[in-house]
Coordinates of C-alpha atoms in Angstrom, one line a residue:
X1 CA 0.0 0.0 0.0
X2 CA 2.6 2.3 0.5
X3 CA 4.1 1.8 -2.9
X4 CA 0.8 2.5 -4.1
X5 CA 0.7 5.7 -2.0
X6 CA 4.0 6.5 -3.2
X7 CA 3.3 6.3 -7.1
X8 CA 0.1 7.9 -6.9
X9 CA 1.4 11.2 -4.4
X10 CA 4.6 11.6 -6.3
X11 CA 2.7 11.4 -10.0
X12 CA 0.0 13.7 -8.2
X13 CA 2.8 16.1 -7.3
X14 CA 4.1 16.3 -10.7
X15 CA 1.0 17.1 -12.1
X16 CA 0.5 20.0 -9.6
X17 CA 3.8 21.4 -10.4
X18 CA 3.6 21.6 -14.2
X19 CA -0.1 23.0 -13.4
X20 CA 1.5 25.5 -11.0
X21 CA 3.8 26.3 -13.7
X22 CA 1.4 26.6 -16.8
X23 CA -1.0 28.9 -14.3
X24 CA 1.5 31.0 -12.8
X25 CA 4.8 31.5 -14.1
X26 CA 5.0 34.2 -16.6
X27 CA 4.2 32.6 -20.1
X28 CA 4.0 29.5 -18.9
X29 CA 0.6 28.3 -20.4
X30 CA 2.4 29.0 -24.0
X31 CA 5.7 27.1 -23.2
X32 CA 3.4 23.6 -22.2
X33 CA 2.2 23.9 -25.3
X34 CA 5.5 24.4 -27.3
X35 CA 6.4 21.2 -25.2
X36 CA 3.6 19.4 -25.5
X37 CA 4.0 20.2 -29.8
X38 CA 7.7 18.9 -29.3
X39 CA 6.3 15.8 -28.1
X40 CA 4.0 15.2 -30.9
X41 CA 6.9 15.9 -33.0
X42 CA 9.1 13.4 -31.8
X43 CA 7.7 10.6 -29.4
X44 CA 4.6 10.6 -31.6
X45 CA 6.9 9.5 -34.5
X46 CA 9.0 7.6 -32.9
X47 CA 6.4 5.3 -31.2
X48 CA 4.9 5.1 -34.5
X49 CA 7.7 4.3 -37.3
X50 CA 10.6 2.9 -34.6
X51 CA 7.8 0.3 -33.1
X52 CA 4.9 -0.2 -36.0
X53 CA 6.4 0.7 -39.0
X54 CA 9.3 -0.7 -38.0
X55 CA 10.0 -3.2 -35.7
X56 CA 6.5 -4.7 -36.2
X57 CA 6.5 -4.6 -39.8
X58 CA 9.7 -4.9 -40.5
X59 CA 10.9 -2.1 -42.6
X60 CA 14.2 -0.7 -41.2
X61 CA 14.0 2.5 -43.1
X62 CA 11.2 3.4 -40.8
X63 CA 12.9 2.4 -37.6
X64 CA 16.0 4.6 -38.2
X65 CA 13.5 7.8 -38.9
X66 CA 11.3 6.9 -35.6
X67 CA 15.0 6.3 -33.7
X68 CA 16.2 9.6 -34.7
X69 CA 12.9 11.6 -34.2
X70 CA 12.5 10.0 -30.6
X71 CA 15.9 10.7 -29.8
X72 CA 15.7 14.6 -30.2
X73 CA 12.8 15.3 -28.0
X74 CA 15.3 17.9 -26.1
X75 CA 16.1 19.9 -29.2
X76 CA 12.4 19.8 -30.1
X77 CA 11.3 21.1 -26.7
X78 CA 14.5 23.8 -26.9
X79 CA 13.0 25.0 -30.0
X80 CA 9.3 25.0 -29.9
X81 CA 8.6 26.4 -26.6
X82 CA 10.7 29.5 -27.0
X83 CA 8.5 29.8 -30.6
X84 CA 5.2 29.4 -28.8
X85 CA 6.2 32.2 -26.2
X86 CA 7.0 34.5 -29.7
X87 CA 11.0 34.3 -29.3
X88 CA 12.3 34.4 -33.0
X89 CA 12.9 31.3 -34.5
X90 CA 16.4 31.9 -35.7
X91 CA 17.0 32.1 -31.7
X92 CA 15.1 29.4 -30.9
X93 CA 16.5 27.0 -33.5
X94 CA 20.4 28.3 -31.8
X95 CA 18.9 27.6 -28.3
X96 CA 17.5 23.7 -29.6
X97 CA 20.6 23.0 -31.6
X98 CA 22.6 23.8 -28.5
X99 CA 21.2 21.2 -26.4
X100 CA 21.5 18.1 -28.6
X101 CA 21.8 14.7 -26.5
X102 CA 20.0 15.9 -23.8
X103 CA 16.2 14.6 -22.9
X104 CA 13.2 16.2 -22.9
X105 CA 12.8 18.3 -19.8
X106 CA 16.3 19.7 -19.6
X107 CA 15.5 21.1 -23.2
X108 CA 12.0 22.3 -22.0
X109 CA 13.8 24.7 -19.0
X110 CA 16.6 25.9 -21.2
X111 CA 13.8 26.7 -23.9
X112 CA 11.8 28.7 -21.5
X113 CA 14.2 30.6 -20.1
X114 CA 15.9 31.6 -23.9
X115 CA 12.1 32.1 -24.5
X116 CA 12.6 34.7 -21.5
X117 CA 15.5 36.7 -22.6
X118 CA 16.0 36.2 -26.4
X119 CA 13.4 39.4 -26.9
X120 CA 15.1 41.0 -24.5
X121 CA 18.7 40.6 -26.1
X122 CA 17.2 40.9 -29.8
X123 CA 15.8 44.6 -28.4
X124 CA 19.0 45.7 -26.3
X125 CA 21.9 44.9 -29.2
X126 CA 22.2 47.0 -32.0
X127 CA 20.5 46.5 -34.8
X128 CA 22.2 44.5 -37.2
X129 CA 23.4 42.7 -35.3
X130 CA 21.3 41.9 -33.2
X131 CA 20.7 38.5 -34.6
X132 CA 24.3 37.6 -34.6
X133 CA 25.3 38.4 -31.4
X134 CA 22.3 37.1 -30.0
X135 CA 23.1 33.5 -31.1
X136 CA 26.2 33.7 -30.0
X137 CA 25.2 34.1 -26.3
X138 CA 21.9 31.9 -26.5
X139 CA 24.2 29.2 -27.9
X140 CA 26.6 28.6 -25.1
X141 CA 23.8 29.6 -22.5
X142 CA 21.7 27.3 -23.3
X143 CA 24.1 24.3 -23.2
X144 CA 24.8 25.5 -19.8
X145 CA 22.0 25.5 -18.6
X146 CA 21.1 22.0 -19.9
X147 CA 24.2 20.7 -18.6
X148 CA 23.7 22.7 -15.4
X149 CA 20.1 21.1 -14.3
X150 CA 20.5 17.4 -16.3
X151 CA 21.7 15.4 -13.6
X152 CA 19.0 16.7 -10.3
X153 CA 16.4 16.2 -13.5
X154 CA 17.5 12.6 -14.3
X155 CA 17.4 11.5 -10.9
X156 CA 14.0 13.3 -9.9
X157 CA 12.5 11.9 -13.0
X158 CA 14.1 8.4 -12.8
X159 CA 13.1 8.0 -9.0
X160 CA 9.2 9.3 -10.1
X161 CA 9.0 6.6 -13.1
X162 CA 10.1 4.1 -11.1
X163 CA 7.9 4.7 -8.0
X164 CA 5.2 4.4 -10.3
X165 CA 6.4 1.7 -12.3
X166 CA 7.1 -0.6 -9.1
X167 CA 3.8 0.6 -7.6
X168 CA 1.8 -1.0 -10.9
X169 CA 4.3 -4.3 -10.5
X170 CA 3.0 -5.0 -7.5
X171 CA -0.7 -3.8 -7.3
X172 CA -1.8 -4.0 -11.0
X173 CA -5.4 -3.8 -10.4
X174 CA -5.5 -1.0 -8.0
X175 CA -2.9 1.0 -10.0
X176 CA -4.8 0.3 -13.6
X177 CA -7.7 2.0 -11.8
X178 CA -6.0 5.0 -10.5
X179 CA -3.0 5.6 -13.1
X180 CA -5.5 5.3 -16.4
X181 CA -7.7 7.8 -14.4
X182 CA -5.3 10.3 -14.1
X183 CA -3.6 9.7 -17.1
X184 CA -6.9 10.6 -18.9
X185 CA -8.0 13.5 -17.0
X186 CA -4.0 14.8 -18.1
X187 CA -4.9 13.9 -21.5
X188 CA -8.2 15.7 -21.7
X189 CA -6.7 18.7 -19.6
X190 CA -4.5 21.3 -21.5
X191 CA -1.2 19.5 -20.0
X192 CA 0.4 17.0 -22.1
X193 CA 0.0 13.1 -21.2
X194 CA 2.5 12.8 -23.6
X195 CA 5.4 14.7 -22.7
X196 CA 4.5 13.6 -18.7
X197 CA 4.8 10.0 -19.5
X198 CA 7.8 10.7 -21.8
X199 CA 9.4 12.7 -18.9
X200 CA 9.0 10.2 -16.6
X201 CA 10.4 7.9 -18.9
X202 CA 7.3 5.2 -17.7
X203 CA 7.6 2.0 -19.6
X204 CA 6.3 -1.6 -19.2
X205 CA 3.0 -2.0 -17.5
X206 CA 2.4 1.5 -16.4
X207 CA 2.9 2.7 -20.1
X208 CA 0.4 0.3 -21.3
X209 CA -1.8 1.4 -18.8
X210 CA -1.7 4.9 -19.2
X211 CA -1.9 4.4 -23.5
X212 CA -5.1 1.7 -22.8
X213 CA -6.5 4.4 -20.7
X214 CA -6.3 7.0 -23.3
X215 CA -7.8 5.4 -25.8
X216 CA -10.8 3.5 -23.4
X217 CA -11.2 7.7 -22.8
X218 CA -11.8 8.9 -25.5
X219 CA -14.8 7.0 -26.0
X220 CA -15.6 8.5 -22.1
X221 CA -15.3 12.0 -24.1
X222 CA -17.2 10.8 -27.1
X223 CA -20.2 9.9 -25.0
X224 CA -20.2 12.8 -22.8
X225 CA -20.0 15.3 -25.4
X226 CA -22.9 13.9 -27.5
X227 CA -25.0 12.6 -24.5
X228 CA -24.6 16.2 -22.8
X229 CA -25.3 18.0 -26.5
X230 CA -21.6 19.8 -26.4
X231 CA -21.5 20.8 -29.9
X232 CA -22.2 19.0 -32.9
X233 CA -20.9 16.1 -34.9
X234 CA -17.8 17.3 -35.8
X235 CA -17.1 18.6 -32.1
X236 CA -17.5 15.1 -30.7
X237 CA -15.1 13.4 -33.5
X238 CA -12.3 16.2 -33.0
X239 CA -12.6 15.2 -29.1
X240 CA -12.0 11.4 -29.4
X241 CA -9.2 12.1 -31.8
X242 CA -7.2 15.2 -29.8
X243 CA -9.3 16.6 -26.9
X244 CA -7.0 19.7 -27.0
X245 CA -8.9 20.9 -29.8
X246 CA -11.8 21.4 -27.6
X247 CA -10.3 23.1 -24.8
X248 CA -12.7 26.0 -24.7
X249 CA -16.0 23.2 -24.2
X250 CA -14.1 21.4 -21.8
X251 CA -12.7 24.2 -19.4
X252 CA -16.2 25.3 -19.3
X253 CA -17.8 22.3 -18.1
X254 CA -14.4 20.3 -16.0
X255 CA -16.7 18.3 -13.6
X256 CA -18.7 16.6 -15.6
X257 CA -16.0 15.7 -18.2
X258 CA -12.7 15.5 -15.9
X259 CA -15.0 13.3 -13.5
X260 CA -16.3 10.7 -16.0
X261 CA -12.9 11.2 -17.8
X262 CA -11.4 9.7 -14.6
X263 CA -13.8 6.8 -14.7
X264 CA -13.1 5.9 -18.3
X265 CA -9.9 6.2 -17.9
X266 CA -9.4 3.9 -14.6
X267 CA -12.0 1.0 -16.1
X268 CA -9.7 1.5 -19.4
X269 CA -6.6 1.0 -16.8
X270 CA -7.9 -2.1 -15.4
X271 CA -8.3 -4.0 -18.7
X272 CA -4.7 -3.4 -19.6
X273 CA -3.8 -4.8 -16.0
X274 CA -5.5 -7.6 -16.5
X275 CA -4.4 -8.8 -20.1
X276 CA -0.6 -7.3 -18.6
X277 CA -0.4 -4.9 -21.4
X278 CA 3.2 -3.8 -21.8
X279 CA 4.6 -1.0 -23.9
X280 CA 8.1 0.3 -24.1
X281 CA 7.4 3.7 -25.9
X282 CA 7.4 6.3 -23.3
X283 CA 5.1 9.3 -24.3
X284 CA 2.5 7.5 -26.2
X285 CA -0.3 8.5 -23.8
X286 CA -2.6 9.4 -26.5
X287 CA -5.3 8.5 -28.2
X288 CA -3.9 7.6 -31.7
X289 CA -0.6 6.2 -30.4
X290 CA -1.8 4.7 -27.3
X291 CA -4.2 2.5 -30.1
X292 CA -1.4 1.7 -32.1
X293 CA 2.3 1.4 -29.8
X294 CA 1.2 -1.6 -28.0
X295 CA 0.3 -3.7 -31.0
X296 CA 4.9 -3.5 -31.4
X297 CA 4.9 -5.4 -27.4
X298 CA 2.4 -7.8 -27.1
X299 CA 0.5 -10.4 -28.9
X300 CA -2.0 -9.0 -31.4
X301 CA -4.8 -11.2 -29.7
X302 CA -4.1 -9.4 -26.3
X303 CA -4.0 -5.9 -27.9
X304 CA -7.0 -6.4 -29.4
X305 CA -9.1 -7.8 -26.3
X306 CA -8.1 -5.2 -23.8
X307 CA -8.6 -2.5 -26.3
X308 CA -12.6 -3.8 -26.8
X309 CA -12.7 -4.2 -22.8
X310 CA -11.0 -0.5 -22.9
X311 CA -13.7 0.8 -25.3
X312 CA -16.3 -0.9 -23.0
X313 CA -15.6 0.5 -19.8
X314 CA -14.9 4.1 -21.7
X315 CA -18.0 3.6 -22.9
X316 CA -20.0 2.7 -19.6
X317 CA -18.2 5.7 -18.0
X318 CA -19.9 7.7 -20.9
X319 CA -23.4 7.2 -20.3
X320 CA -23.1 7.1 -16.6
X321 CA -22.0 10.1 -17.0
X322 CA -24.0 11.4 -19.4
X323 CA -26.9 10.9 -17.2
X324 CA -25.6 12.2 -14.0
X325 CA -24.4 15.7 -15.1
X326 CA -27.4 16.0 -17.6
X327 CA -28.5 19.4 -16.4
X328 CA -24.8 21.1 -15.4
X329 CA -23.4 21.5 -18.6
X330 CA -22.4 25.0 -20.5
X331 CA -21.7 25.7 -24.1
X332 CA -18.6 28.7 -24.4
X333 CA -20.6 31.6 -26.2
X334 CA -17.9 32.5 -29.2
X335 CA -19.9 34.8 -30.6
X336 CA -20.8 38.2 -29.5
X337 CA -24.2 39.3 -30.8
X338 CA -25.1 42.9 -31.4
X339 CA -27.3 45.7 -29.9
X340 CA -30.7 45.1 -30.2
X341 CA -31.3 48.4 -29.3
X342 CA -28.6 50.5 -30.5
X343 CA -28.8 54.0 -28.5
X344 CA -29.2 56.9 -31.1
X345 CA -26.7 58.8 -32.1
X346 CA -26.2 62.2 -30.0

């Protein structure tokens, strides 16, 4: 139990801090996104052409592009979270380049903090060359940094992943349950499943958990958003396939969706615990890849069963839920409508 304890409070902490972060920290809601977009851009890829493409079907081509994508998650995160906060891109590409080797997270905090200060140095050198001798201090700077917080990041992370990992070892059940509910409320919240479980490095059971859960989910999401009439058709497909793109609807209504969200998720959990889903590619807590990355680990048969189980108990969730929150629901008015009653003019 107090493994369990463990896993859950430390993943529950992590979530809180990147939360804190993306709330309160100046620009910080922009740079989650540019590293959520780096994860897209690299563990997306690389869980789909190193382990499907690849390994599974057996074309090495693919294998070598999904390798090298997944093993430049640092530069990607370097790069794109300095160009969601509106640094330059010439800058930002002189920050990423800078930090090649180095995971994830490291790249993240030396991108945010160039994405801090590269405005400020493009403004204060003189023009023409400001450019120039910008990259020639982000350069250096942002290696430094990167080499300066790798190792406490490493062993933070390393001692997180492998709470949790040990934690779903020994209490499956119980940790299919709780993980895939969290890991599907992140997912449908504006912080990036993907880039946590990448950052974490989880692998093995709790990565097949938390990819199960994603896609069990989405049907959670499906359900809710046509059983509760939030938006149309179109709407209900685009939050299956990348709830993101329906951050405005779910932010206006997080109890009804973040609460059955949590049960989808957790039922989704238990039916990878059960048929022991493993998956080795960190950062595919996602709908799409979480449907496809475990087919690379485990028998097709197994895939296939705990995905329908998955879809089931997403599905349950769904309706349940659809019918408790039936009357507390709110649509996000987009559109401002005009005067009725203009006054006159004077």
């Amino acid at each position: 139990m107090l493994t369990i304890l463990s896993g859950i409070g430390l993943l529950l902490i992590t979530l809180a801090g990147f939360s804190l972060f993306s709330l309160k920290m100046p620009k910080g809601q922009l740079a989650m996104s540019g590293m959520a977009n780096a994860a897209i851009a690299t563990f997306l890829v690389e869980a789909v052409h190193k382990y499907i493409t690849g390994d599974l079907l057996g074309i090495g081509f693919f294998h070598i592009v999904g390798e090298t994508s997944g093993s430049l998650g640092g530069v990607a995160a370097a790069i794109l979270v300095p160009v969601s906060m509106g640094a330059n891109p010439v800058l930002a590409v002189v920050a990423g380049v800078a930090v090649g080797g180095y995971g994830i997270l490291p790249g993240f905090i030396a991108g945010y903090i160039i994405g801090l200060i590269a405005p400020i140095l493009e403004k204060k050198l003189p023009e023409g060359l400001n450019i120039i001798g910008s990259a020639l201090i982000i350069a250096p700077l942002s290696h430094l940094i990167v080499v300066a917080v790798n190792p406490a990041v490493n062993a933070l992370l390393a001692c997180i992943g492998g709470t949790i990992s040990a934690a779903t070892e020994q209490s499956p059940l119980i940790m299919g349950f709780l993980l895939g509910g969290i890991i599907k409320m992140i997912c449908t919240s504006p912080l990036s499943s993907m880039a946590l479980t990448a950052m974490l490095g989880l692998d093995g059971l709790a990565m097949g958990i938390a990819a199960i859960a994603c896609v069990g989910g989405s049907f959670t999401n499906g359900l809710i958003f046509a059983k509760l009439k939030l938006g149309d058709r179109s709407n209900v497909i685009a939050v299956m396939l990348e709830p993101l793109t329906q951050a405005d609807i779910i932010t206006s209504n997080p109890i009804p969706i973040y609460c059955s969200n949590f049960f989808g998720g957790g039922f989704a959990g238990i039916s990878a615990a059960v048929f022991h889903i493993v998956n080795n590619a960190p950062g595919t807590a996602s709908p799409i890849p979480g449907l496809l990355a475990p087919f690379a680990f485990n028998p097709p048969v197994k895939v296939v069963l705990a995905l329908v189980f998955a879809v089931i108990g997403g599905c349950v969730a769904g309706l349940v839920g659809g019918m408790v929150f039936k009357h507390k629901v709110k649509i996000p008015d987009l559109h401002v409508e005009p005067a009725l009653n203009p006054e006159p003019n004077a």
